[in-house]
Short mmCIF file of C-alpha atoms and ligand atoms in Angstrom, two decimals:
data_model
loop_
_atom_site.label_atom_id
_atom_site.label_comp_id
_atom_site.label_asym_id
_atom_site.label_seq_id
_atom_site.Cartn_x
_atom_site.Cartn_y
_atom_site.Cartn_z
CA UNK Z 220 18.75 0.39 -25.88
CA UNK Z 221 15.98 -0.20 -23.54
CA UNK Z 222 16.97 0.40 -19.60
CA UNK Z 223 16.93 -2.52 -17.65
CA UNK Z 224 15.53 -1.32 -14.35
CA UNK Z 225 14.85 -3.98 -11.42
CA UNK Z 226 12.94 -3.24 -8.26
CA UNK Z 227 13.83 -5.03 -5.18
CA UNK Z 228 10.91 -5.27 -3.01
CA UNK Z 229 6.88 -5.31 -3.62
CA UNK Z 230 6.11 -3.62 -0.97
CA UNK Z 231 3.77 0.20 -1.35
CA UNK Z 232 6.75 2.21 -2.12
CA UNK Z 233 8.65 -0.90 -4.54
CA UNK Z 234 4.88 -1.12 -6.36
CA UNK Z 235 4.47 2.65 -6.70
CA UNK Z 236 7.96 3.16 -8.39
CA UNK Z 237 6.60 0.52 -10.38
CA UNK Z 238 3.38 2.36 -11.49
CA UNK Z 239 4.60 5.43 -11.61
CA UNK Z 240 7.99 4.14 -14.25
CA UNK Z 241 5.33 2.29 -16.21
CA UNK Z 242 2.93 5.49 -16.06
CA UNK Z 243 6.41 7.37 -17.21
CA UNK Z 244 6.30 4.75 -20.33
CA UNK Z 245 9.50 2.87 -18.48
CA UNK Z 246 9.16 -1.00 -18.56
CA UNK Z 247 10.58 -2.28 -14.86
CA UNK Z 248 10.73 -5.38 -13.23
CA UNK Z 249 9.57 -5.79 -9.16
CA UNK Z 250 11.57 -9.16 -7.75
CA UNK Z 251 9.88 -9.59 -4.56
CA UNK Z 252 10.63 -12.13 -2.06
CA UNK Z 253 6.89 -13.57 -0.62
CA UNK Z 254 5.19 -16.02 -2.55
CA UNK Z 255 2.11 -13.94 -2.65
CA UNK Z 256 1.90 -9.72 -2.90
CA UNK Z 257 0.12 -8.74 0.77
CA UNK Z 258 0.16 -6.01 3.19
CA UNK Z 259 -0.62 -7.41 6.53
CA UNK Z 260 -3.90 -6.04 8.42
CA UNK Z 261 -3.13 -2.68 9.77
CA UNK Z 262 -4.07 1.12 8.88
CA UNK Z 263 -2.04 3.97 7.54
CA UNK Z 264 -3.44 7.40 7.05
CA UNK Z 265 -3.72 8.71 3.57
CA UNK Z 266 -3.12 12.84 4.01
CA UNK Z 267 -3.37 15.06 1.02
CA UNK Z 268 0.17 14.76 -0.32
CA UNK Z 269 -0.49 11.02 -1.02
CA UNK Z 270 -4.35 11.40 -2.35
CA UNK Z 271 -3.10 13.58 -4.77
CA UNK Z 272 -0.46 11.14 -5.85
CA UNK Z 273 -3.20 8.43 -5.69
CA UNK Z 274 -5.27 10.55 -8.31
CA UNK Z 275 -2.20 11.44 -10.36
CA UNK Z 276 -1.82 7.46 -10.95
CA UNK Z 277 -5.32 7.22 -12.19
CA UNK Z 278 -6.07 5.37 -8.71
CA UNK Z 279 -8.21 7.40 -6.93
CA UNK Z 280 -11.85 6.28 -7.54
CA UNK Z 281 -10.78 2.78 -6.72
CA UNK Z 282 -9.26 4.04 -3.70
CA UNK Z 283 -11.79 6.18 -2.30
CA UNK Z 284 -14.16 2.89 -2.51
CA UNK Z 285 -11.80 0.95 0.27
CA UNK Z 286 -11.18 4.76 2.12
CA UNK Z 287 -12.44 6.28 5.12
CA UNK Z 288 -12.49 9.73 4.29
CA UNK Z 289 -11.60 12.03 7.53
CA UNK Z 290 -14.35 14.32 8.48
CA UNK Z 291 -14.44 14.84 11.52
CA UNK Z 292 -11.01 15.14 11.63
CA UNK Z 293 -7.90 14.71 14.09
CA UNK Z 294 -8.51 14.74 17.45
CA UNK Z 295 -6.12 14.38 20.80
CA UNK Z 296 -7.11 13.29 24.39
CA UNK Z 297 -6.10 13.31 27.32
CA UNK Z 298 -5.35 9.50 28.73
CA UNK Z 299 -6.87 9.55 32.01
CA UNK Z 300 -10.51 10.84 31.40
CA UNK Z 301 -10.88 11.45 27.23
CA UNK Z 302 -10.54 15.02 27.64
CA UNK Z 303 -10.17 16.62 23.97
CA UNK Z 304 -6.70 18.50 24.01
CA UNK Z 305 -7.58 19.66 20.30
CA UNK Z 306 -9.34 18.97 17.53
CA UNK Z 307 -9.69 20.04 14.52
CA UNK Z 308 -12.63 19.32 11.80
CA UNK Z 309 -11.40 18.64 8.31
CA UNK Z 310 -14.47 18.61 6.50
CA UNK Z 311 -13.46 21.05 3.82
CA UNK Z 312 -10.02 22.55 5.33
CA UNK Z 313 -7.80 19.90 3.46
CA UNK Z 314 -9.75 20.74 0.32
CA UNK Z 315 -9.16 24.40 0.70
CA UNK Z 316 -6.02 24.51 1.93
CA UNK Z 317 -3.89 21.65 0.03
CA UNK Z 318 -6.65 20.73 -2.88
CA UNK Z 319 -7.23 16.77 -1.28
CA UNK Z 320 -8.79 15.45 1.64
CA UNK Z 321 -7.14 13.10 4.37
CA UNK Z 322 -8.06 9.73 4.35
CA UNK Z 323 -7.40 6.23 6.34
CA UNK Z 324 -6.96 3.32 4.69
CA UNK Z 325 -6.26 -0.81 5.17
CA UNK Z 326 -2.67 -1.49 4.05
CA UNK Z 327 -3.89 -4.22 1.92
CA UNK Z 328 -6.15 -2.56 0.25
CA UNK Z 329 -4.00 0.82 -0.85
CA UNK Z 330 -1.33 -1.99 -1.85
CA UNK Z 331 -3.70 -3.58 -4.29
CA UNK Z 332 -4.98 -0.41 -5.91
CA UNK Z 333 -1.45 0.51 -6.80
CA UNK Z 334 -0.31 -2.12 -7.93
CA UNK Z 335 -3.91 -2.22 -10.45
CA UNK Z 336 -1.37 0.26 -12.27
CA UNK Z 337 1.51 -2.91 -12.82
CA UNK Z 338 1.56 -5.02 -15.46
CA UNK Z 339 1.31 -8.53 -14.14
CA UNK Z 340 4.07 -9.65 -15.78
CA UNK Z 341 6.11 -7.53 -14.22
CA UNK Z 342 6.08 -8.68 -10.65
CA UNK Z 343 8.24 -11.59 -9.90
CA UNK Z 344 7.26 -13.25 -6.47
CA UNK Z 345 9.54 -16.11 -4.32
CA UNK Z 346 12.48 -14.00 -5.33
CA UNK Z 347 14.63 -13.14 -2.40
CA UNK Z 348 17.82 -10.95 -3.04
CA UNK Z 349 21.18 -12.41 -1.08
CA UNK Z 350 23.36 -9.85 -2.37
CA UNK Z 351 23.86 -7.17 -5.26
CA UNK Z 352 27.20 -6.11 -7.12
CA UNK Z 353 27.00 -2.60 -7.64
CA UNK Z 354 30.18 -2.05 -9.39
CA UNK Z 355 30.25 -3.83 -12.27
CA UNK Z 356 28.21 -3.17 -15.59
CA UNK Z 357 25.68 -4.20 -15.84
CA UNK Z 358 25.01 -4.26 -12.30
CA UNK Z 359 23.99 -7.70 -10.76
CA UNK Z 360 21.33 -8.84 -8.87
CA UNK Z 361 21.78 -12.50 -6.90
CA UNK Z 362 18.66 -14.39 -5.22
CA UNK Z 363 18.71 -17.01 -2.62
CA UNK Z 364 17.79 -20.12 -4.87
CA UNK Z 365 21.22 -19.34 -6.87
CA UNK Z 366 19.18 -17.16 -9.92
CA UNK Z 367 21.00 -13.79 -11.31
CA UNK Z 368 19.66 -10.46 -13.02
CA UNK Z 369 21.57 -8.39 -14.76
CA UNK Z 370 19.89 -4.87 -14.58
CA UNK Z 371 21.51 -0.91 -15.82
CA UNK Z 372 19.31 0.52 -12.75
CA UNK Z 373 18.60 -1.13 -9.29
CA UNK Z 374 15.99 0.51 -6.99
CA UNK Z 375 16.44 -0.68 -3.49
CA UNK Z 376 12.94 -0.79 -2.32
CA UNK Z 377 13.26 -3.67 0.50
CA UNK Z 378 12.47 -1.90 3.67
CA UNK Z 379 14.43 -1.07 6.77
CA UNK Z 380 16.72 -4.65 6.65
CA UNK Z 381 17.23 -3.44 2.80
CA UNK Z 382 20.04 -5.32 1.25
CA UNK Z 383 20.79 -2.75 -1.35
CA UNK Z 384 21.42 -0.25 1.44
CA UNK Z 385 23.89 -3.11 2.86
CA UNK Z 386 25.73 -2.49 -0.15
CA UNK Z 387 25.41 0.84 -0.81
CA UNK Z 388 25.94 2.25 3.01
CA UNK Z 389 27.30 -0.34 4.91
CA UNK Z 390 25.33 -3.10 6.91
CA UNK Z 391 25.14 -1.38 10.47
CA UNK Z 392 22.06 -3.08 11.69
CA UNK Z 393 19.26 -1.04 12.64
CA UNK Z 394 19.11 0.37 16.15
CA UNK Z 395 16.47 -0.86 18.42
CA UNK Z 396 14.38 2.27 19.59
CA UNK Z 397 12.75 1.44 22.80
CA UNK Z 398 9.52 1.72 21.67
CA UNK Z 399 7.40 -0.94 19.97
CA UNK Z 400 4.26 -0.58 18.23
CA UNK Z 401 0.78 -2.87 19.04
CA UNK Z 402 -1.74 -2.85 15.95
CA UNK Z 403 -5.30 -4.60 16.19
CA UNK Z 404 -8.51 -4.48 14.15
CA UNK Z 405 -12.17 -4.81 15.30
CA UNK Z 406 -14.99 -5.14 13.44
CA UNK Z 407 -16.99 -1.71 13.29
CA UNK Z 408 -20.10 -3.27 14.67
CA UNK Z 409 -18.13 -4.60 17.67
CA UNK Z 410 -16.80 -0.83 18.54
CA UNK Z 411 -18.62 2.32 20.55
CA UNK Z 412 -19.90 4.97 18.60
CA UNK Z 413 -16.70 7.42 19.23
CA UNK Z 414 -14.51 5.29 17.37
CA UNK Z 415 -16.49 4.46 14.72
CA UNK Z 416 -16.55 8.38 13.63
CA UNK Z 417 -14.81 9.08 10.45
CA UNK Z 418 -12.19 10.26 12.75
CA UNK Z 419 -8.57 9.95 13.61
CA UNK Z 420 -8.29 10.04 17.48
CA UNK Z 421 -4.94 9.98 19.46
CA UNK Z 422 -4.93 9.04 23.34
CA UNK Z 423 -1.70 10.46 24.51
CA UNK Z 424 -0.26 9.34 28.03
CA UNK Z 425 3.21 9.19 30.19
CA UNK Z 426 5.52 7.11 27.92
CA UNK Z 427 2.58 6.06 25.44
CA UNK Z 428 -0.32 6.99 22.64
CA UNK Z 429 -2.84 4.76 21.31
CA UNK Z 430 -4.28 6.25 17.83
CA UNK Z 431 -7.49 4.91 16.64
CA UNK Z 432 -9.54 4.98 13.04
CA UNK Z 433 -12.45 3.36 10.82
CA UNK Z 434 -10.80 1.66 8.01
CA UNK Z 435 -11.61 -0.73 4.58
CA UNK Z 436 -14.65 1.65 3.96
CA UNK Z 437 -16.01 2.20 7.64
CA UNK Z 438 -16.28 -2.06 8.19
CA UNK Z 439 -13.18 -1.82 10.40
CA UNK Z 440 -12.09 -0.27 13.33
CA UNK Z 441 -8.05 0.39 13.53
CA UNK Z 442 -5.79 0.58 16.55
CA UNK Z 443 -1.75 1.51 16.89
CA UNK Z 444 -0.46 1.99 20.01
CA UNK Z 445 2.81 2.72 20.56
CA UNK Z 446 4.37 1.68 24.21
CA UNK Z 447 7.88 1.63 25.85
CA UNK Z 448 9.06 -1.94 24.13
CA UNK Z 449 11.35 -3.31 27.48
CA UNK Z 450 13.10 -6.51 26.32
CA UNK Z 451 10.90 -7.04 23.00
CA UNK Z 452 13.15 -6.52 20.27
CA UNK Z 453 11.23 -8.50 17.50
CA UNK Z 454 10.97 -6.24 14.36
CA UNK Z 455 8.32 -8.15 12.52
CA UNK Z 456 4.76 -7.35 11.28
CA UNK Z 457 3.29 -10.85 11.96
CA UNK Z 458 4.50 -11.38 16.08
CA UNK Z 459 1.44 -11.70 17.70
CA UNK Z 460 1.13 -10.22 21.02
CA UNK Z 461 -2.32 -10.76 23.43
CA UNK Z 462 -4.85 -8.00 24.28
CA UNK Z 463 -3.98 -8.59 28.23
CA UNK Z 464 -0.32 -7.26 27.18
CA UNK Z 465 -1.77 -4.74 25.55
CA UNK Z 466 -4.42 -3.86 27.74
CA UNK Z 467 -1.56 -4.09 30.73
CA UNK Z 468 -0.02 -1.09 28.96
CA UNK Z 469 -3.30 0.84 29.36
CA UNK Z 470 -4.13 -0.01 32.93
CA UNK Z 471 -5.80 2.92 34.54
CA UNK Z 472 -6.17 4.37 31.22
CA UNK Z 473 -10.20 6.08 30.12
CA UNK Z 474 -12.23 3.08 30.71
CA UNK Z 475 -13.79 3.60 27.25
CA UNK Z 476 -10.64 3.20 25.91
CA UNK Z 477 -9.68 0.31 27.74
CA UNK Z 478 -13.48 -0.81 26.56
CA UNK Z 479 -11.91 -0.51 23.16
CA UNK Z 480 -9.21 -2.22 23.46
CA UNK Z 481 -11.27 -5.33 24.90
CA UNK Z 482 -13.39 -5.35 21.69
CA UNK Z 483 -10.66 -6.34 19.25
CA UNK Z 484 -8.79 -8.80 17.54
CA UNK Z 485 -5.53 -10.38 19.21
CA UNK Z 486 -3.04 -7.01 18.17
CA UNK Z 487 0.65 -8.11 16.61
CA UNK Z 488 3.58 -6.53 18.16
CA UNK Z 489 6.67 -5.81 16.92
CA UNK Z 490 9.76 -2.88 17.97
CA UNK Z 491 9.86 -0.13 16.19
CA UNK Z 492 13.98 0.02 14.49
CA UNK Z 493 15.98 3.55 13.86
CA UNK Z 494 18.36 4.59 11.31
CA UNK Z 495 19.94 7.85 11.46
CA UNK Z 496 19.24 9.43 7.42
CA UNK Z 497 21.56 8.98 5.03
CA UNK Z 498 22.89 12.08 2.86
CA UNK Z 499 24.19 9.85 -0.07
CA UNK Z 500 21.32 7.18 -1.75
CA UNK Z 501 22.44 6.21 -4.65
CA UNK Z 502 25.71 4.57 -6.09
CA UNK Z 503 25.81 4.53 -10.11
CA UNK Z 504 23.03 3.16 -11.46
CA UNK Z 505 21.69 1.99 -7.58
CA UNK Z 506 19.64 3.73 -5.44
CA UNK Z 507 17.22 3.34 -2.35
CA UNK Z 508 13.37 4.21 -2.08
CA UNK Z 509 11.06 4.26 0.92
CA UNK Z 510 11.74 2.45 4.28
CA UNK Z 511 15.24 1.35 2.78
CA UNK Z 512 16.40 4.95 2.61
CA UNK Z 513 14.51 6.46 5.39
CA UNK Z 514 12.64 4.89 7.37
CA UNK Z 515 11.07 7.09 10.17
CA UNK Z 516 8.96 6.70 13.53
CA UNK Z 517 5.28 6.49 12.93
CA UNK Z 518 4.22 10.10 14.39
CA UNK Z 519 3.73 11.78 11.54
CA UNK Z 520 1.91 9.11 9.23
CA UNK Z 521 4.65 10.02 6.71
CA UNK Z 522 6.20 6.66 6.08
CA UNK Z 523 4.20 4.75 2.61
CA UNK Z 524 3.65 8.46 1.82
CA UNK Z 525 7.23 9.49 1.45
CA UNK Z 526 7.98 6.31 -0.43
CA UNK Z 527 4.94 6.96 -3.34
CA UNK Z 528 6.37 10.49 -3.11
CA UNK Z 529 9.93 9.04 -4.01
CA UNK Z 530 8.35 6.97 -6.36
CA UNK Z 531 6.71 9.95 -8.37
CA UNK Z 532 10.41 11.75 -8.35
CA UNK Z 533 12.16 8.85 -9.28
CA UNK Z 534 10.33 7.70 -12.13
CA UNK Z 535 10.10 11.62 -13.63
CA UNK Z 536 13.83 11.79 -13.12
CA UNK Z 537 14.68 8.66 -14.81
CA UNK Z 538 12.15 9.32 -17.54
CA UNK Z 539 13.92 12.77 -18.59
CA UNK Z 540 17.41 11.43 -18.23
CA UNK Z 541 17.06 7.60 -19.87
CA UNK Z 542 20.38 7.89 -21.08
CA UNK Z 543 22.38 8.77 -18.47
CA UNK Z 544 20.59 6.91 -15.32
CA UNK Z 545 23.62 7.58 -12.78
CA UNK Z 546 22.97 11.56 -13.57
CA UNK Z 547 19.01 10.64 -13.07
CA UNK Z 548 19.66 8.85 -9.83
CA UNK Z 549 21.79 12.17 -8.36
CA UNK Z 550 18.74 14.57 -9.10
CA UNK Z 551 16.46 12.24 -7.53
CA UNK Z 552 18.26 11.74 -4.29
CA UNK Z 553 19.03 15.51 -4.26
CA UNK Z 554 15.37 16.33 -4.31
CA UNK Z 555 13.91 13.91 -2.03
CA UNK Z 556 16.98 13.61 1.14
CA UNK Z 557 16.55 17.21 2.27
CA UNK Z 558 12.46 16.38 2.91
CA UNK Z 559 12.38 12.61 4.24
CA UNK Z 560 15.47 13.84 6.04
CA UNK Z 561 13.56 16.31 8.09
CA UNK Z 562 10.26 13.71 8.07
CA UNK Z 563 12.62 11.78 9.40
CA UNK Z 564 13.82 14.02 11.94
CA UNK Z 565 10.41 16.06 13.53
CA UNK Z 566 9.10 12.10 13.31
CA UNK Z 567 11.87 11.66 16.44
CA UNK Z 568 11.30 14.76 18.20
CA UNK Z 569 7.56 13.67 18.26
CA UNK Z 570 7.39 11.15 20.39
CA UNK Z 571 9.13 12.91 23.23
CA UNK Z 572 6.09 15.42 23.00
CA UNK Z 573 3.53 13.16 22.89
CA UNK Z 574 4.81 10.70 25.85
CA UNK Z 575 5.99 13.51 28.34
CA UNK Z 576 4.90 12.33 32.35
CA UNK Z 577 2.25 14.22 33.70
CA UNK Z 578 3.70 17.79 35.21
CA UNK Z 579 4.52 21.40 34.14
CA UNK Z 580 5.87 20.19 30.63
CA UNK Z 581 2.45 18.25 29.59
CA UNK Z 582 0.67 21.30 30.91
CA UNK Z 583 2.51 23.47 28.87
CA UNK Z 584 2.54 20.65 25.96
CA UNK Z 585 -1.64 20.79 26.42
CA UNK Z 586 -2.30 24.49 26.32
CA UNK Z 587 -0.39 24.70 23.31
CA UNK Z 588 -2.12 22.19 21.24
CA UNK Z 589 -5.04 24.06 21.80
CA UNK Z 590 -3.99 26.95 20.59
CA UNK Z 591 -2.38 24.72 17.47
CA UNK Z 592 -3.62 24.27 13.84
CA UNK Z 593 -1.23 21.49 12.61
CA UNK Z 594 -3.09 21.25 9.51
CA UNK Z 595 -1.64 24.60 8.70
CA UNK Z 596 1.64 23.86 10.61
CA UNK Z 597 2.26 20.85 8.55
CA UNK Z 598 1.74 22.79 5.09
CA UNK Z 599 5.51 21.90 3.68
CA UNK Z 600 4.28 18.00 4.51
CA UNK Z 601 0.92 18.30 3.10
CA UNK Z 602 0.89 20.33 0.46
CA UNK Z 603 4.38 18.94 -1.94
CA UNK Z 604 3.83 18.04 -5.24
CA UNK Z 605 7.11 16.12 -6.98
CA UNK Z 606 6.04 17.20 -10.07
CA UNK Z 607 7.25 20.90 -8.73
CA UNK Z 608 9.98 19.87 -7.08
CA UNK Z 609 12.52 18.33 -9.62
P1 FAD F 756 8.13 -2.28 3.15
O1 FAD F 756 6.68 -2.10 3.34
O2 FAD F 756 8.96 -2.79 4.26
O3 FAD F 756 8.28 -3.27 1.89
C1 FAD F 756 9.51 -3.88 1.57
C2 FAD F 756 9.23 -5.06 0.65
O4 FAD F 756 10.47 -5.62 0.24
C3 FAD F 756 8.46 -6.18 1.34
O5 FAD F 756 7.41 -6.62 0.50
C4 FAD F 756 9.50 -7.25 1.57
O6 FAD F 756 8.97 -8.57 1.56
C5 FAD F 756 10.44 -7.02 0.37
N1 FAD F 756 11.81 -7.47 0.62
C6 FAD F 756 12.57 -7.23 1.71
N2 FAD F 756 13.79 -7.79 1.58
C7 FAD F 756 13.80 -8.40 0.37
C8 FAD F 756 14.79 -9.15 -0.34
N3 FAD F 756 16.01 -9.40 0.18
N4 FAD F 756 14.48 -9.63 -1.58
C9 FAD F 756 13.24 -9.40 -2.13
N5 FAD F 756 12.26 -8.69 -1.49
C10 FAD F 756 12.55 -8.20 -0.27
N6 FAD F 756 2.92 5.49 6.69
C11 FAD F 756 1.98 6.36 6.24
O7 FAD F 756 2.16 6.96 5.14
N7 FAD F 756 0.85 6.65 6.98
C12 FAD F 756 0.62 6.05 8.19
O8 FAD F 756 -0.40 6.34 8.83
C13 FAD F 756 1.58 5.12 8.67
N8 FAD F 756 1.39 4.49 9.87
C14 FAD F 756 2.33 3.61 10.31
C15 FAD F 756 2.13 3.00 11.57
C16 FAD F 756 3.10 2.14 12.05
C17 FAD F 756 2.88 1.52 13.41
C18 FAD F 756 4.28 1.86 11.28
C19 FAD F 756 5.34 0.93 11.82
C20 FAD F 756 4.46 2.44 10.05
C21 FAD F 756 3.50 3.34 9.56
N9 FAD F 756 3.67 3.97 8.32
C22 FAD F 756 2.74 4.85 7.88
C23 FAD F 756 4.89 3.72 7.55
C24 FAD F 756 4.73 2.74 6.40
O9 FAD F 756 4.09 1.57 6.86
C25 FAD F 756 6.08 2.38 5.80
O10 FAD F 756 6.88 3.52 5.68
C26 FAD F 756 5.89 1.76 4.42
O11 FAD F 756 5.19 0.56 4.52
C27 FAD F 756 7.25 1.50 3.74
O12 FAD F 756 7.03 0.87 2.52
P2 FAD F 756 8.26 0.24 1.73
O13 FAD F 756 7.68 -0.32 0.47
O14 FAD F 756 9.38 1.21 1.62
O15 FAD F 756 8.82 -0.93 2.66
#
């Protein structure tokens, strides 16, 4: 009998657990609930644990045309007056160290090389999910305009407000952080020379970090700043905010920063949501993948790489095990909660260090990044490969 697996959401990690089961020789179905499959504009960095996934999916060259690839490297400064905290030049240390370079990347355009790897026919758009039974057998699938699916495996791949992690863990809603995140793109040509290096640059200030990069092949400049959120509680990638509010949360800030900031595009705003982890994912032939099982802070860059890391595991799992998918389903979640887990926990911790107030603490904080080589620091993040770890 053939397993009847449905994926709920088309987002990066719902699309790679596509690619990867169909790479696996698993047919799948993605039920996704936009009319049309589309990341909206922002960045995300691609760091050698998810190039090397990239290239294992037969994705790579295609990617590396849309990529920035990091040269000169990460860098941290100092908000008032640009002062570089550390840096450190990655020209050929990801290469050596971890076998792949680190890239940046438009959403959009790492969405569409993945899902180059799923058949067509396999992606059902205008499908939103209003509920799943995951008790009976086969397990059922409902959608808003009344349709059913009957399915033997579910993969929960609908982000943080995931409705298979309703059903699987309870609905708590997610808790509102505090924080909320500003993204903005400018055309390159519009930008100073400092951010258009193939660089990934990180202003850090009391209670707030703006991180900058060249994206979609060096044409586009990409900003994320995080910034305490007050009342904005509006968890949404489309809000729109205006460059005064975000240039208000700069104020005093390296004028060519704030210069920057001027140049680009009205940002979108929305507040950035918590969920403590979870140590259980999966329910019988259920399970969660990506933001739905873990979604973490945005310090580490970890987020769409953890979910095309689950995606790899999941897909290996389920294609050794065919017959038995619940069994499948436990030695996936047992080999990916203990790592997003702790992604999910130094993510936290992070932004504490990066936001301190000006005093003894940042001094310390600052004399200690120099001193700091988080490219070998962040080896157990870096250098994973799933196909070693199941
Ligand atoms: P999502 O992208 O949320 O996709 C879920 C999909 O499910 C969507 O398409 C949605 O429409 C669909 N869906 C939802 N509900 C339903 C339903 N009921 N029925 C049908 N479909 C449904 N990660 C990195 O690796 N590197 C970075 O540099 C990085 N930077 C980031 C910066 C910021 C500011 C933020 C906020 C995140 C960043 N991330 C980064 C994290 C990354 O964006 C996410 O972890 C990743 O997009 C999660 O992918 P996902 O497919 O699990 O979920």
């Amino acid at each position: 009998m053939t397993l009847r697996i449905a994926i709920l959401g088309g987002g990066i990690g719902g699309l790679a657990a596509a690619a990867f089961l169909h790479r696996a020789g698993l047919s799948c179905t993605v039920y996704e609930q936009a009319s049309a499959l589309t990341e909206i504009g922002a960045g995300l960095v691609a760091a050698p644990n998810t190039a090397r996934l990239l290239r294992r999916l037969g994705v790579f060259e295609q990617f590396r045309e849309h990529a920035v690839r990091l040269d000169v490297g990460w860098e941290f400064r100092r908000w008032q007056d640009g002062t570089v905290l550390s840096s450190e030049d990655l020209t050929t240390a990801c290469e050596r160290l971890y076998g792949e370079h680190t890239w940046t990347v438009h959403r959009a355009d790492l969405l569409n090389v993945i899902r180059s790897r799923v058949p067509s026919e396999s992606i059902r758009l205008g499908h939103r999910c209003a509920g799943v039974d995951l008790d009976g057998s086969p397990l059922r699938l409902r959608f808003a305009d009344g349709r059913t699916v009957e399915a033997d495996v579910v993969i929960g791949a609908d982000g943080i407000h995931s409705v298979v992690r309703g059903a699987l863990a309870g609905s708590a809603a997610a808790a509102y952080s505090g924080m909320c995140s500003f993204r903005a793109l400018l055309p390159a040509a519009k930008a100073p020379a400092f951010a258009r290096r193939p660089a990934q640059t990180l202003w850090i200030g009391p209670g707030r970090h703006l991180v900058h990069y060249p994206v979609s092949a060096g044409r586009l400049i990409n900003l994320v700043a995080i910034a305490p959120a007050g009342g904005y509680t509006v968890e949404s990638w489309t809000a729109a905010a205006t460059l005064e509010e975000l240039l208000a949360e700069f104020g005093g800030w390296d004028a060519r920063l704030t210069a920057l900031i001027r140049a680009a595009d009205a940002p979108a705003r929305w507040a950035l949501l918590d969920r403590p982890p979870l140590t259980r994912w999966s329910h019988g032939g259920a399970t969660l993948l990506g933001d739905a099982a873990h979604p973490m802070f945005p310090f580490y860059g970890q987020g769409a790489a953890q979910a095309i890391e689950d995606a790899a595991v999941l897909a290996r799992c389920l294609a050794e095990n065919p017959h038995n998918p619940s069994q499948a389903l436990l030695g996936y979640e047992r080999s990916r909660i203990p790592r997003t887990t702790m992604l999910q926990q130094v993510s936290h911790t992070r932004s504490g260090v990066n936001h301190l107030p000006d005093g003894p603490e940042q001094q310390r904080r600052d004399q200690a990044f120099a001193g700091q080589d988080p490219l070998v620091a962040n080896g157990w993040i870096y250098g994973y490969d799933p196909d070693s770890d199941v």
